[in-house]
PDB file of C-alpha atoms in Angstrom:
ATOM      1  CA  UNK A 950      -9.503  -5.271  -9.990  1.00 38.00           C
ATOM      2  CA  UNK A 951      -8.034  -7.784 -12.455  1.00 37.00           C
ATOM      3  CA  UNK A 952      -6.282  -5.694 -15.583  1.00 43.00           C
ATOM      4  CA  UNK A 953      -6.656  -7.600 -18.932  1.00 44.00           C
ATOM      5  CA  UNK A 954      -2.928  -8.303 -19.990  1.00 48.00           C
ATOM      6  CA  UNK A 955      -1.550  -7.935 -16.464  1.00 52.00           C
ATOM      7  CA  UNK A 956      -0.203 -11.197 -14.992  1.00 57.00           C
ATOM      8  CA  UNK A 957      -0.275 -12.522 -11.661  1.00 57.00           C
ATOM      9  CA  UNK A 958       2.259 -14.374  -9.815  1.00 55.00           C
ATOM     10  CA  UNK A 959       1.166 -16.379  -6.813  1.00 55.00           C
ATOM     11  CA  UNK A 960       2.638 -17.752  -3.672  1.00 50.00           C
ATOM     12  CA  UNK A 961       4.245 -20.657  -4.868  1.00 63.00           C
ATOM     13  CA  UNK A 962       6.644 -18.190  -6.537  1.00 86.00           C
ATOM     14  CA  UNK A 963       8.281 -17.373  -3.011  1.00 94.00           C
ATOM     15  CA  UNK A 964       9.945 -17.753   0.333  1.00 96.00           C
ATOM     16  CA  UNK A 965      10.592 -16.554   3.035  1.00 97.00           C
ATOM     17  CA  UNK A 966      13.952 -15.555   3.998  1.00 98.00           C
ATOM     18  CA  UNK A 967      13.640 -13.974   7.414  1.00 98.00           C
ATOM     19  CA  UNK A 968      10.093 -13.942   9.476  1.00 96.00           C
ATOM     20  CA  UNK A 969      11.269 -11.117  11.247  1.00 96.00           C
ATOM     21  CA  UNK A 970       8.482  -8.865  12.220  1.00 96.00           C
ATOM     22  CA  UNK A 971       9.624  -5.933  10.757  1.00 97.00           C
ATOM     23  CA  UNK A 972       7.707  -2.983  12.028  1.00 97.00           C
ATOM     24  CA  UNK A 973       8.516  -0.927   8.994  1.00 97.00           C
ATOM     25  CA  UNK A 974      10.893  -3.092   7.043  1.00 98.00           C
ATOM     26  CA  UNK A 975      12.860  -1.126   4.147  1.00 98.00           C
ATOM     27  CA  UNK A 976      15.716  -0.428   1.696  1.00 97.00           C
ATOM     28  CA  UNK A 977      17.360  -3.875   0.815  1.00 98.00           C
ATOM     29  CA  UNK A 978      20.362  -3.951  -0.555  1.00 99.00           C
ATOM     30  CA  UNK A 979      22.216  -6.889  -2.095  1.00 99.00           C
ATOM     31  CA  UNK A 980      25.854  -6.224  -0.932  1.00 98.00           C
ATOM     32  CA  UNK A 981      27.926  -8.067  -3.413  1.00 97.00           C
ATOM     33  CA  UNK A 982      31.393  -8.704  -1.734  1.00 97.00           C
ATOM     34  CA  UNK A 983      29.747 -10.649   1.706  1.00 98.00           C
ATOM     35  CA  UNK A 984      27.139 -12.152  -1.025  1.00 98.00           C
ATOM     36  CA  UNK A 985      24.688 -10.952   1.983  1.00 99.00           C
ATOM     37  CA  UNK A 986      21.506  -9.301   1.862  1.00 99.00           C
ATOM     38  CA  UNK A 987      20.875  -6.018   4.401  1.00 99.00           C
ATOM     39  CA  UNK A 988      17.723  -4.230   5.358  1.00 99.00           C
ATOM     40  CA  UNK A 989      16.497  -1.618   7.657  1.00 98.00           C
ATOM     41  CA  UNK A 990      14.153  -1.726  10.249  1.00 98.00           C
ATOM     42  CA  UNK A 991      13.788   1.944  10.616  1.00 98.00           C
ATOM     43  CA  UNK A 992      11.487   2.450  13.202  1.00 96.00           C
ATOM     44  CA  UNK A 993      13.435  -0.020  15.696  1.00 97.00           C
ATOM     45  CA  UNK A 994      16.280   1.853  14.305  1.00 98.00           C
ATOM     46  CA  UNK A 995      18.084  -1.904  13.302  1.00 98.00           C
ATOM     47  CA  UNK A 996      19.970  -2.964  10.149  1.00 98.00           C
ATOM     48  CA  UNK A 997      19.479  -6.595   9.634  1.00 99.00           C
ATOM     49  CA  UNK A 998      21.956  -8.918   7.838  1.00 99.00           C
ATOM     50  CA  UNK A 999      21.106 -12.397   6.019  1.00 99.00           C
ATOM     51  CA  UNK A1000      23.286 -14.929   4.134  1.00 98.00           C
ATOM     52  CA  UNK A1001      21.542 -18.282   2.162  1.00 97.00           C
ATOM     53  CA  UNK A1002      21.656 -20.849   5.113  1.00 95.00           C
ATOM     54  CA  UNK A1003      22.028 -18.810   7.654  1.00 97.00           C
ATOM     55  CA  UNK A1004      19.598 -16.632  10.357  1.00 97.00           C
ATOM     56  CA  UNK A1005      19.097 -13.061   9.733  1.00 98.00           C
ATOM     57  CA  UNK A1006      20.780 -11.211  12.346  1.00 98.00           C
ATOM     58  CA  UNK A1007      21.060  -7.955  13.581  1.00 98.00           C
ATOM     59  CA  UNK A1008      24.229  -5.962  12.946  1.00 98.00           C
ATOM     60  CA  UNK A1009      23.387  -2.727  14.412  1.00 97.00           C
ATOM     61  CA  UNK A1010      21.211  -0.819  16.617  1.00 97.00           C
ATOM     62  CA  UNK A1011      20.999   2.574  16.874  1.00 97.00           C
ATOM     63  CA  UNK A1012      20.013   5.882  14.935  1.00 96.00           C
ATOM     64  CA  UNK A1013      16.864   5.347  12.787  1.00 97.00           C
ATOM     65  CA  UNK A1014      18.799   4.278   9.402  1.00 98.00           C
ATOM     66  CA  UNK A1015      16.550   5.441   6.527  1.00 97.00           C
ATOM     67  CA  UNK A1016      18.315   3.816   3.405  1.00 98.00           C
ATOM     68  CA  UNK A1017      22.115   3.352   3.396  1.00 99.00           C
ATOM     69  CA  UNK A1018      24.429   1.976   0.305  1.00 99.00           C
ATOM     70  CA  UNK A1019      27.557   0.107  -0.355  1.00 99.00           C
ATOM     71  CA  UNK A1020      31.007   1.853  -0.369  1.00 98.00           C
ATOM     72  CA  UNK A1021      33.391   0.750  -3.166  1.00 98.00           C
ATOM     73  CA  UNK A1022      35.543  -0.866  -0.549  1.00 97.00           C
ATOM     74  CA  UNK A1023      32.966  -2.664   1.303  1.00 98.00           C
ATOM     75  CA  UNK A1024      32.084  -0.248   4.095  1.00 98.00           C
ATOM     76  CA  UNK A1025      28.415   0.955   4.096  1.00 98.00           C
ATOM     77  CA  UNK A1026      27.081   4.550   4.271  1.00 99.00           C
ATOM     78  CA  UNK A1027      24.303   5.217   6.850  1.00 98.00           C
ATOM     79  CA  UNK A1028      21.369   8.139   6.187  1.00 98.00           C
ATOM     80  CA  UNK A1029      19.975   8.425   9.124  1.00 96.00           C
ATOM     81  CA  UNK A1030      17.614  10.622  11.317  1.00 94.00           C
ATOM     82  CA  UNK A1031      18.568  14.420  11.162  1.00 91.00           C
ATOM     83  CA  UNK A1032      20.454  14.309   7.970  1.00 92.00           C
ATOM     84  CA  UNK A1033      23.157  12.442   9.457  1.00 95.00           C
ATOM     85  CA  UNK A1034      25.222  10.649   7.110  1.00 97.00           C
ATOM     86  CA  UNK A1035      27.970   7.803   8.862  1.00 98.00           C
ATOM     87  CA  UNK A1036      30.416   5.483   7.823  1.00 98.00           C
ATOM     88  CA  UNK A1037      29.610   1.785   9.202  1.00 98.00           C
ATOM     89  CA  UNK A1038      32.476  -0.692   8.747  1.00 96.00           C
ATOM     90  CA  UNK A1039      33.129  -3.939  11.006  1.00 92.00           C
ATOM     91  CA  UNK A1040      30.667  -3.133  13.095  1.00 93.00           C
ATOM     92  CA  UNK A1041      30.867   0.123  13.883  1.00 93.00           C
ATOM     93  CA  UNK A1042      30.920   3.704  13.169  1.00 94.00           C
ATOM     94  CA  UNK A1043      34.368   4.520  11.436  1.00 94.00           C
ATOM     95  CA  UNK A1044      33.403   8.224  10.595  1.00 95.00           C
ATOM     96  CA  UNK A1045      30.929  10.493   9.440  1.00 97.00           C
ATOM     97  CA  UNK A1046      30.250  12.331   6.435  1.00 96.00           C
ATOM     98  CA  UNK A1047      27.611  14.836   7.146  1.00 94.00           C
ATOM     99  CA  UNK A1048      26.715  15.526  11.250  1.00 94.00           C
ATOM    100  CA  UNK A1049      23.268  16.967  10.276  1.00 92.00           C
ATOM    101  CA  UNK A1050      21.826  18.619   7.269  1.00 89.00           C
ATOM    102  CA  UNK A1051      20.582  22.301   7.790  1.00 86.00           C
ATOM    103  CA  UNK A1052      16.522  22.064   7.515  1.00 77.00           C
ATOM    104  CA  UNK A1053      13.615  20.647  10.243  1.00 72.00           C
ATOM    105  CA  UNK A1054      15.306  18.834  13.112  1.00 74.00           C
ATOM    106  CA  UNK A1055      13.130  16.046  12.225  1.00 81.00           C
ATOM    107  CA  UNK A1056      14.014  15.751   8.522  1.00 88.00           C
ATOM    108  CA  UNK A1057      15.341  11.750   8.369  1.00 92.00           C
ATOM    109  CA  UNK A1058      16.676   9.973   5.100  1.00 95.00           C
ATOM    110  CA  UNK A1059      14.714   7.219   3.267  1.00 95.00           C
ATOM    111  CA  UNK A1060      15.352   5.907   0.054  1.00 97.00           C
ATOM    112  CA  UNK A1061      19.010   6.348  -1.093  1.00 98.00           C
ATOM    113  CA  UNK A1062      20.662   5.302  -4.343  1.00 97.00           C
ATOM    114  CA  UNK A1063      23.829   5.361  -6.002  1.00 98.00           C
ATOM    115  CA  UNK A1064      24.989   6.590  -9.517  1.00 98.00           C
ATOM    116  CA  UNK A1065      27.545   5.512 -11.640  1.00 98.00           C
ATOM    117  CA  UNK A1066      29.735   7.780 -10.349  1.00 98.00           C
ATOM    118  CA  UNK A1067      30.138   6.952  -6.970  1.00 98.00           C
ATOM    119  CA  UNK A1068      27.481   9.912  -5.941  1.00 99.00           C
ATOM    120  CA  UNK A1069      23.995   9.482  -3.836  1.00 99.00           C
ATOM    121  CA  UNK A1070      20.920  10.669  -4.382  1.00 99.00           C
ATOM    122  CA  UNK A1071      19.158  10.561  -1.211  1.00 98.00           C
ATOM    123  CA  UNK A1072      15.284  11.372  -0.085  1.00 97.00           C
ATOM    124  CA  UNK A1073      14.103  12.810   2.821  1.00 96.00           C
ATOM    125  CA  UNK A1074      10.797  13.016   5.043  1.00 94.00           C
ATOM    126  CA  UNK A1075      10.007  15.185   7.581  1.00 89.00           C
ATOM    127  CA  UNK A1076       7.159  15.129  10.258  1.00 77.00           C
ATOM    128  CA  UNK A1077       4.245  17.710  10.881  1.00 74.00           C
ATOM    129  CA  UNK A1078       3.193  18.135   7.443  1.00 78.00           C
ATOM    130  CA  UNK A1079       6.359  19.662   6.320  1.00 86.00           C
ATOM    131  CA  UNK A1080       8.218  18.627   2.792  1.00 92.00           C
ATOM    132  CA  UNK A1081      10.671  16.671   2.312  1.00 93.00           C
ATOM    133  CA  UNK A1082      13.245  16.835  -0.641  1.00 96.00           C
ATOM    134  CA  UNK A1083      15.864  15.052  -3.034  1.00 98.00           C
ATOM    135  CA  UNK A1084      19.836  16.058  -2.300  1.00 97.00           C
ATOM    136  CA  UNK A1085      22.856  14.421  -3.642  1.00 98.00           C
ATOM    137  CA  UNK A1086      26.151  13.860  -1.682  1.00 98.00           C
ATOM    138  CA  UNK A1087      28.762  14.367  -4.204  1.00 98.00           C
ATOM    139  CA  UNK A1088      32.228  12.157  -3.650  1.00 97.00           C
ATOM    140  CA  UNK A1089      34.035  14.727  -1.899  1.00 96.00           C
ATOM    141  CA  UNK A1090      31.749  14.949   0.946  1.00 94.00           C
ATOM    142  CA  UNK A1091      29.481  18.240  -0.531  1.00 95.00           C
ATOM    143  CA  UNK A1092      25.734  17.885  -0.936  1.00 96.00           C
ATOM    144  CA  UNK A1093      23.640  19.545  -2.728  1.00 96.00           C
ATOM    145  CA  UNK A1094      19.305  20.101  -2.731  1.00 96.00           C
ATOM    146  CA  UNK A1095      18.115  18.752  -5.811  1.00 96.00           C
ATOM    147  CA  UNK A1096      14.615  18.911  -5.578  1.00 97.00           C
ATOM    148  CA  UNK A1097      12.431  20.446  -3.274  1.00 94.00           C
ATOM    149  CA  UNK A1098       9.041  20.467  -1.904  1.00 94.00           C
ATOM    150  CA  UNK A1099       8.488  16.210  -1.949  1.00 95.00           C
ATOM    151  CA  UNK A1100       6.023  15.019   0.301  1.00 93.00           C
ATOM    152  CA  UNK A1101       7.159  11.674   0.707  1.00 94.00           C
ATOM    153  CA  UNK A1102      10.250  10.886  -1.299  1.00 97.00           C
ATOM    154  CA  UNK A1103      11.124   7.332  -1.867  1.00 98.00           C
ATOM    155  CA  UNK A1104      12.150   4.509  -4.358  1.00 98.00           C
ATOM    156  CA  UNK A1105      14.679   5.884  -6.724  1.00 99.00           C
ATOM    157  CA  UNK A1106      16.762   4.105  -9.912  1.00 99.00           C
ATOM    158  CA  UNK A1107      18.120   4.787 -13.167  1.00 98.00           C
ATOM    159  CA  UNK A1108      17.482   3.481 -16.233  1.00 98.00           C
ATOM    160  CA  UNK A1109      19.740   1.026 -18.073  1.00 96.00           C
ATOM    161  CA  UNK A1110      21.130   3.871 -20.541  1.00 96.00           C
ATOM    162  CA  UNK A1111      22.053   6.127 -17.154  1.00 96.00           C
ATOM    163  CA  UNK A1112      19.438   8.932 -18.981  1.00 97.00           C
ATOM    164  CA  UNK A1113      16.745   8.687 -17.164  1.00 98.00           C
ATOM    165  CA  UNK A1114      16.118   8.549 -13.200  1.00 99.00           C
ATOM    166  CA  UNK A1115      12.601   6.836 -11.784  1.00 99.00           C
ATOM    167  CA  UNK A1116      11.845   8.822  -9.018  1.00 99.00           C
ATOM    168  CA  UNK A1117       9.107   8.099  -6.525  1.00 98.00           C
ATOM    169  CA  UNK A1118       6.895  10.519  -4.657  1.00 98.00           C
ATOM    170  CA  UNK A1119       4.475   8.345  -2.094  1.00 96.00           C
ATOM    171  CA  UNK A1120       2.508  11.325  -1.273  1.00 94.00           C
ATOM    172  CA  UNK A1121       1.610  12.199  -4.881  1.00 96.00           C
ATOM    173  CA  UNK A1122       1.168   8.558  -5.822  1.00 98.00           C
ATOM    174  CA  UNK A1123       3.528   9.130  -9.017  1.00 98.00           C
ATOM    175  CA  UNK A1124       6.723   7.521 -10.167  1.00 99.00           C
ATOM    176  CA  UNK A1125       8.468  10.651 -12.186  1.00 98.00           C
ATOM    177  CA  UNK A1126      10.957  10.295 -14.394  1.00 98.00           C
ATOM    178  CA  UNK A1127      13.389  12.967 -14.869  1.00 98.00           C
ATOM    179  CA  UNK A1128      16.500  13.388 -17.371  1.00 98.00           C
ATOM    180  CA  UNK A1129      19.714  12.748 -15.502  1.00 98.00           C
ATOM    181  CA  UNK A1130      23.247  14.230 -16.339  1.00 97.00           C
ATOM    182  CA  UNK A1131      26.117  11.678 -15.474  1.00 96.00           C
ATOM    183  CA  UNK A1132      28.945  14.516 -16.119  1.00 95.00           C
ATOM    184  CA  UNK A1133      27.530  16.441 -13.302  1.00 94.00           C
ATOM    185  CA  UNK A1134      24.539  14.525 -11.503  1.00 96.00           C
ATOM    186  CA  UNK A1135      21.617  17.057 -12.619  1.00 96.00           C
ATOM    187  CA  UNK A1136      18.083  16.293 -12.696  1.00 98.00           C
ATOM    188  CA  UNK A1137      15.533  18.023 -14.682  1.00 96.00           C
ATOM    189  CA  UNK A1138      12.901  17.500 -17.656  1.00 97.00           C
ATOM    190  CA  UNK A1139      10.047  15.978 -15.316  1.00 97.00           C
ATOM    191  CA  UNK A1140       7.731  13.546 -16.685  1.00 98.00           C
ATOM    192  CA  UNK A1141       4.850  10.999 -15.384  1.00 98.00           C
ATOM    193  CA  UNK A1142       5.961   7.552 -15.482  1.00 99.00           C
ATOM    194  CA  UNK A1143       3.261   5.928 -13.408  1.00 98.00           C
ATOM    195  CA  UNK A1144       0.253   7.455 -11.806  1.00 98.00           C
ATOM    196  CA  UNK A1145      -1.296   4.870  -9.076  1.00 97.00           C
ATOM    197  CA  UNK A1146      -5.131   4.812  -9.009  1.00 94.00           C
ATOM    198  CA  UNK A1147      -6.667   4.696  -5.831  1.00 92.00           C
ATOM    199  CA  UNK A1148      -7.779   1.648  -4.641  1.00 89.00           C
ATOM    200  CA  UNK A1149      -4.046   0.060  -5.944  1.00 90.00           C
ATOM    201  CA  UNK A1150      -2.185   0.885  -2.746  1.00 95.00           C
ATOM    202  CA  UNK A1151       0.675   3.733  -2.857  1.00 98.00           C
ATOM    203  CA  UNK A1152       3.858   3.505  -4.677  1.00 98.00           C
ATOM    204  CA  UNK A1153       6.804   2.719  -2.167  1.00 98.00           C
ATOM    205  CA  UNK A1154      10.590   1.464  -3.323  1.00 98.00           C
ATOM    206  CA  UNK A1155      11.683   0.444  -7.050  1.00 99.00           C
ATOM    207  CA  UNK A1156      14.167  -1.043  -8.742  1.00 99.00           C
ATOM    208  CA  UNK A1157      15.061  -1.562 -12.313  1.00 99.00           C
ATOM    209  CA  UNK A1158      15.971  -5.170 -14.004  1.00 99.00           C
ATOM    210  CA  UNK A1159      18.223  -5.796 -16.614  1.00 98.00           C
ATOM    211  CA  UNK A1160      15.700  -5.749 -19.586  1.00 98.00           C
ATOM    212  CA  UNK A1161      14.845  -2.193 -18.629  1.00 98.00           C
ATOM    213  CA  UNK A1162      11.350  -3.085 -16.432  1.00 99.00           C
ATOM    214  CA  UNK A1163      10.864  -1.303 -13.095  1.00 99.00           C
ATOM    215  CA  UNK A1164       9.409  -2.843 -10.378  1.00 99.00           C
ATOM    216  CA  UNK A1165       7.561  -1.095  -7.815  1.00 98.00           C
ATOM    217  CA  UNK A1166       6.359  -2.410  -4.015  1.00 98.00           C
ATOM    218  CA  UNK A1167       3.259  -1.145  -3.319  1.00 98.00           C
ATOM    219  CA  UNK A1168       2.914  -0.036   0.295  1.00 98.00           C
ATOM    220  CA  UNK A1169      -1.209  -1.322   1.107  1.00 97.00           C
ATOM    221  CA  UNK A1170      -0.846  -2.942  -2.211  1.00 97.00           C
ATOM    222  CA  UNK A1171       0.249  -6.741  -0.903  1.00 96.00           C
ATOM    223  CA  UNK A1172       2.748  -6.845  -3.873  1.00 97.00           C
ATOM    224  CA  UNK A1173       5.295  -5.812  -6.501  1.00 98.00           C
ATOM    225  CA  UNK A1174       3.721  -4.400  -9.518  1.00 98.00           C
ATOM    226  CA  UNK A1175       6.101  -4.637 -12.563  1.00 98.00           C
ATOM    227  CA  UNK A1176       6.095  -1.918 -15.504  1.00 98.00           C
ATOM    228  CA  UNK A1177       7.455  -1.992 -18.966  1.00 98.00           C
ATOM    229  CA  UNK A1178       9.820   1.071 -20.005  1.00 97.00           C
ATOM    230  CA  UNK A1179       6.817   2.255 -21.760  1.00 97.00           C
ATOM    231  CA  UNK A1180       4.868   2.843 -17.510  1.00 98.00           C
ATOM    232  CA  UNK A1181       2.768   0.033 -18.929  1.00 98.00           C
ATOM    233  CA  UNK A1182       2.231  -2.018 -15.572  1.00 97.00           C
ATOM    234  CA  UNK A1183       2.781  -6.109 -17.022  1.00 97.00           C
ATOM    235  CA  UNK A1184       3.002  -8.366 -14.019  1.00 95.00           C
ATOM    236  CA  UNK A1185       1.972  -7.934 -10.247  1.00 95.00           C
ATOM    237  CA  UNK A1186       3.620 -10.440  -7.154  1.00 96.00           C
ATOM    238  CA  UNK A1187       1.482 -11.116  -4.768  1.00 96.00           C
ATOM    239  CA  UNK A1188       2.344 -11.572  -1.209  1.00 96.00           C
ATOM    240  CA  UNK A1189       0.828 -12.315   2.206  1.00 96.00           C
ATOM    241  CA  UNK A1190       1.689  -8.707   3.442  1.00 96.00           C
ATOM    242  CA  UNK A1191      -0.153  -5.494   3.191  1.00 97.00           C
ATOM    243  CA  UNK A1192       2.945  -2.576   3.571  1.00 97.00           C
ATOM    244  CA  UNK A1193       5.277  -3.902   1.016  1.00 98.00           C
ATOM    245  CA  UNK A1194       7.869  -1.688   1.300  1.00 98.00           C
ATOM    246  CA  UNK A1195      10.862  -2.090  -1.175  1.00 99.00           C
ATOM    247  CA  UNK A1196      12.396  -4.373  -3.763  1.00 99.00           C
ATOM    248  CA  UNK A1197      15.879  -5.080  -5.157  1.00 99.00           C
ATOM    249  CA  UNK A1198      17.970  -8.043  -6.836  1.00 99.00           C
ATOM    250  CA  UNK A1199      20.803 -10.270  -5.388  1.00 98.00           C
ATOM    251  CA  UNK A1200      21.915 -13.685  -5.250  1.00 98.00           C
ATOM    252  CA  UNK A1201      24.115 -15.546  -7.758  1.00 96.00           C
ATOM    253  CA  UNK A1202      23.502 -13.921 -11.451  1.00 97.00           C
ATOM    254  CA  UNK A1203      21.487 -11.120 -10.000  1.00 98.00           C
ATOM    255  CA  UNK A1204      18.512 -14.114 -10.047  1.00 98.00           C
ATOM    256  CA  UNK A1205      17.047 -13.587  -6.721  1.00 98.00           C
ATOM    257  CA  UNK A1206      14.080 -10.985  -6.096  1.00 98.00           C
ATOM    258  CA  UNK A1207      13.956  -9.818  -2.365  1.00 99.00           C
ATOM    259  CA  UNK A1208      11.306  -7.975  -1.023  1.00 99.00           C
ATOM    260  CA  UNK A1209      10.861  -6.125   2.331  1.00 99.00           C
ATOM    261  CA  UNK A1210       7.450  -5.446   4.298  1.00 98.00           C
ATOM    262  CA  UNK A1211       6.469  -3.592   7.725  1.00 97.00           C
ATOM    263  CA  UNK A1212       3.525  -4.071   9.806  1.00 92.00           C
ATOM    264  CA  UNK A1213       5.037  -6.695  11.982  1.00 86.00           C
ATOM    265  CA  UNK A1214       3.560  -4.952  15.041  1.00 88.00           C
ATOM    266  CA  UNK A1215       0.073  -4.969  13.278  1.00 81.00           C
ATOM    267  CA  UNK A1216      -2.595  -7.018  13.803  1.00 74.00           C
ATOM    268  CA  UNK A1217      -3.857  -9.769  11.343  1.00 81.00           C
ATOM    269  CA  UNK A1218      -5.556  -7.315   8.650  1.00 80.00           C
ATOM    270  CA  UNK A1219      -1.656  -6.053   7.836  1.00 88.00           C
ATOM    271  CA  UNK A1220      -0.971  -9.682   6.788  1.00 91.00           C
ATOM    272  CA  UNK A1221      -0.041 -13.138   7.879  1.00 92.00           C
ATOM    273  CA  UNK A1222       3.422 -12.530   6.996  1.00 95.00           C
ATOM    274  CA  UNK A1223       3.994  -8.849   7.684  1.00 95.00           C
ATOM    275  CA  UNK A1224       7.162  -7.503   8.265  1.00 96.00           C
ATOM    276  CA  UNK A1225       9.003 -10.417   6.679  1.00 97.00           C
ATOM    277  CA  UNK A1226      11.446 -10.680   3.805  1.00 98.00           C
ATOM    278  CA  UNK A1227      10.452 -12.391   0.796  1.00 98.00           C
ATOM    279  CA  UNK A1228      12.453 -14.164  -1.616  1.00 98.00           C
ATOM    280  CA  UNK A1229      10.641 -14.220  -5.240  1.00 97.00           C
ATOM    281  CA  UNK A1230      11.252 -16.411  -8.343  1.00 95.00           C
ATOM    282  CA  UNK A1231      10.774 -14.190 -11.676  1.00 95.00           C
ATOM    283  CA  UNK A1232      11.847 -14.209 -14.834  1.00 96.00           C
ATOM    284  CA  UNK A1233      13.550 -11.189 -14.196  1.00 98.00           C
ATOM    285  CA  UNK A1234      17.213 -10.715 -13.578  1.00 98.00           C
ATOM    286  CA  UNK A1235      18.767  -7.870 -11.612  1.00 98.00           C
ATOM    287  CA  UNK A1236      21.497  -5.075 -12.463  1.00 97.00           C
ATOM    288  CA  UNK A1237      24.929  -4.991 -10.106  1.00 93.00           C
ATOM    289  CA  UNK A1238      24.063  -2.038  -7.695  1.00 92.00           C
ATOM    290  CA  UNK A1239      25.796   0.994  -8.312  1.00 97.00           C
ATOM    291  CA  UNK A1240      28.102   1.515  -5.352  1.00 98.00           C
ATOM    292  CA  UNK A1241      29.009   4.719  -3.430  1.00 99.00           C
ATOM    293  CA  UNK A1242      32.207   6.452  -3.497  1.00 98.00           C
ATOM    294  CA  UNK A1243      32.129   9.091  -0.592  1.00 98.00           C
ATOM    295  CA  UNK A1244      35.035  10.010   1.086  1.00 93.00           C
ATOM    296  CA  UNK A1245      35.605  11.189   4.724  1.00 81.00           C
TER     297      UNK A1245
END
């Protein structure tokens, strides 16, 4: 369905960074010091590195790593399967946070993200029709449940004024937005930012820019659909890959999109190019990640 006033950006826009194969390709994360780009392959349970002019490689294998984020001093932070939270630094495991969260045995971490403050928010989703749900790990190690009762938590920002967090149910189809408290990392005030129609795929990771848009991959969507503060959707990227999966910014200025997909394992109708990492011209330019600040 072509939306009067949306535009559409084709394939000349991007490349292709890594042709990977991703079987569910997620969570990039520009990681400023290495000027390196890291994703998740969570079902192989692999965390994939890539620097410009370089192959993608993988860095570790292990644990199903759901989403992870950067540590002030470099290290990264693992959420993996059974609420296991590690510390990952030169190549291996240097400690760990949380052993397993109390809940479902299968309850795994997916989208993460950092505030301000050095705390995460991170989502989780659990097998067997059960619910997943929102906690944040506080700097000191402590975590607490947020919100409850998600059925498929996912991409997760905040907006440029740190009031507002974009919160993304997959299961609902809806990107909320809910008030956020910097002093103490509450969440509360629930609104509708975006409802997805049917038809439009389901709403997967986001990411915010620094003019205040959010842009959302769209898992079954082949794209990025980008939204004005107002949940007005203005632009979508189109790609050669049903399951887009997640979006973020990197590169020099914050200039590069990157997008992740999944499907690799899929046949034909998931995409010429599924499970690949995209690299996307915009307009747009990205924010400097938030990074974590948990200790041991």
């Amino acid at each position: 369905m072509l939306i009067k006033g949306v535009r559409r950006m084709q394939a000349e826009r991007y490349d292709i960074i890594a042709d990977v194969r991703c079987v569910l390709g997620e969570g990039p994360v520009w990681h400023p010091h290495e000027q390196a780009l890291y994703w998740t392959d969570i079902e192989l349970g692999r965390l994939w590195r890539w620097v410009e002019g370089c192959e993608a490689e993988v860095v570790y294998e292990g644990r199903k790593v759901g989403g992870f984020t950067v540590q002030a001093d470099g290290s990264l932070l693992l959420f993996r399967d059974n609420g296991n939270v590690v510390v990952w630094q030169d190549g291996h495991e240097s400690g760990t946070v949380i052993d397993q969260i109390p809940g479902h045995a299968n309850e795994r971490f997916n989208d993460v993200c950092a505030d301000p403050m050095g705390r995460v928010y991170a989502g989780t989703v659990c097998g067997s029709g059960l619910m997943g749900r929102l906690i944040r790990l506080d700097v000191g190690g402590d975590w607490h449940e947020v919100l409850g009762g998600v059925a498929c938590s996912n991409g997760m920002d905040l907006t440029l004024d740190q009031k507002m967090m974009y919160y993304t149910d997959s299961e609902m189809r809806t990107i909320w937005s809910y008030q956020y408290d910097q002093s103490h990392g509450g969440l509360h005030g629930r609104g509708v930012f975006v409802e997805v129609p049917e038809g439009e795929g389901v709403p997967d990771g986001l990411t915010v820019d620094k003019s205040g848009d959010v842009w959302s991959a769209r898992w079954d969507g082949w794209g990025v659909y980008r939204y004005g503060p107002d949940g007005q959707m203005k632009e979508k990227v189109e790609l050669p890959a049903a399951q887009v999966s997640s979006v973020c910014f990197g590169g020099q200025g914050y200039k590069d999109m990157f997008v992740t997909s999944a499907g690799g394992h899929l046949d034909d109708w998931a995409g010429v190019n599924a499970g690949a990492v995209f690299r996307v011209n915009t307009d747009a330019v990205g924010c400097e990640p938030n990074m974590s600040r948990i200790c041991l």
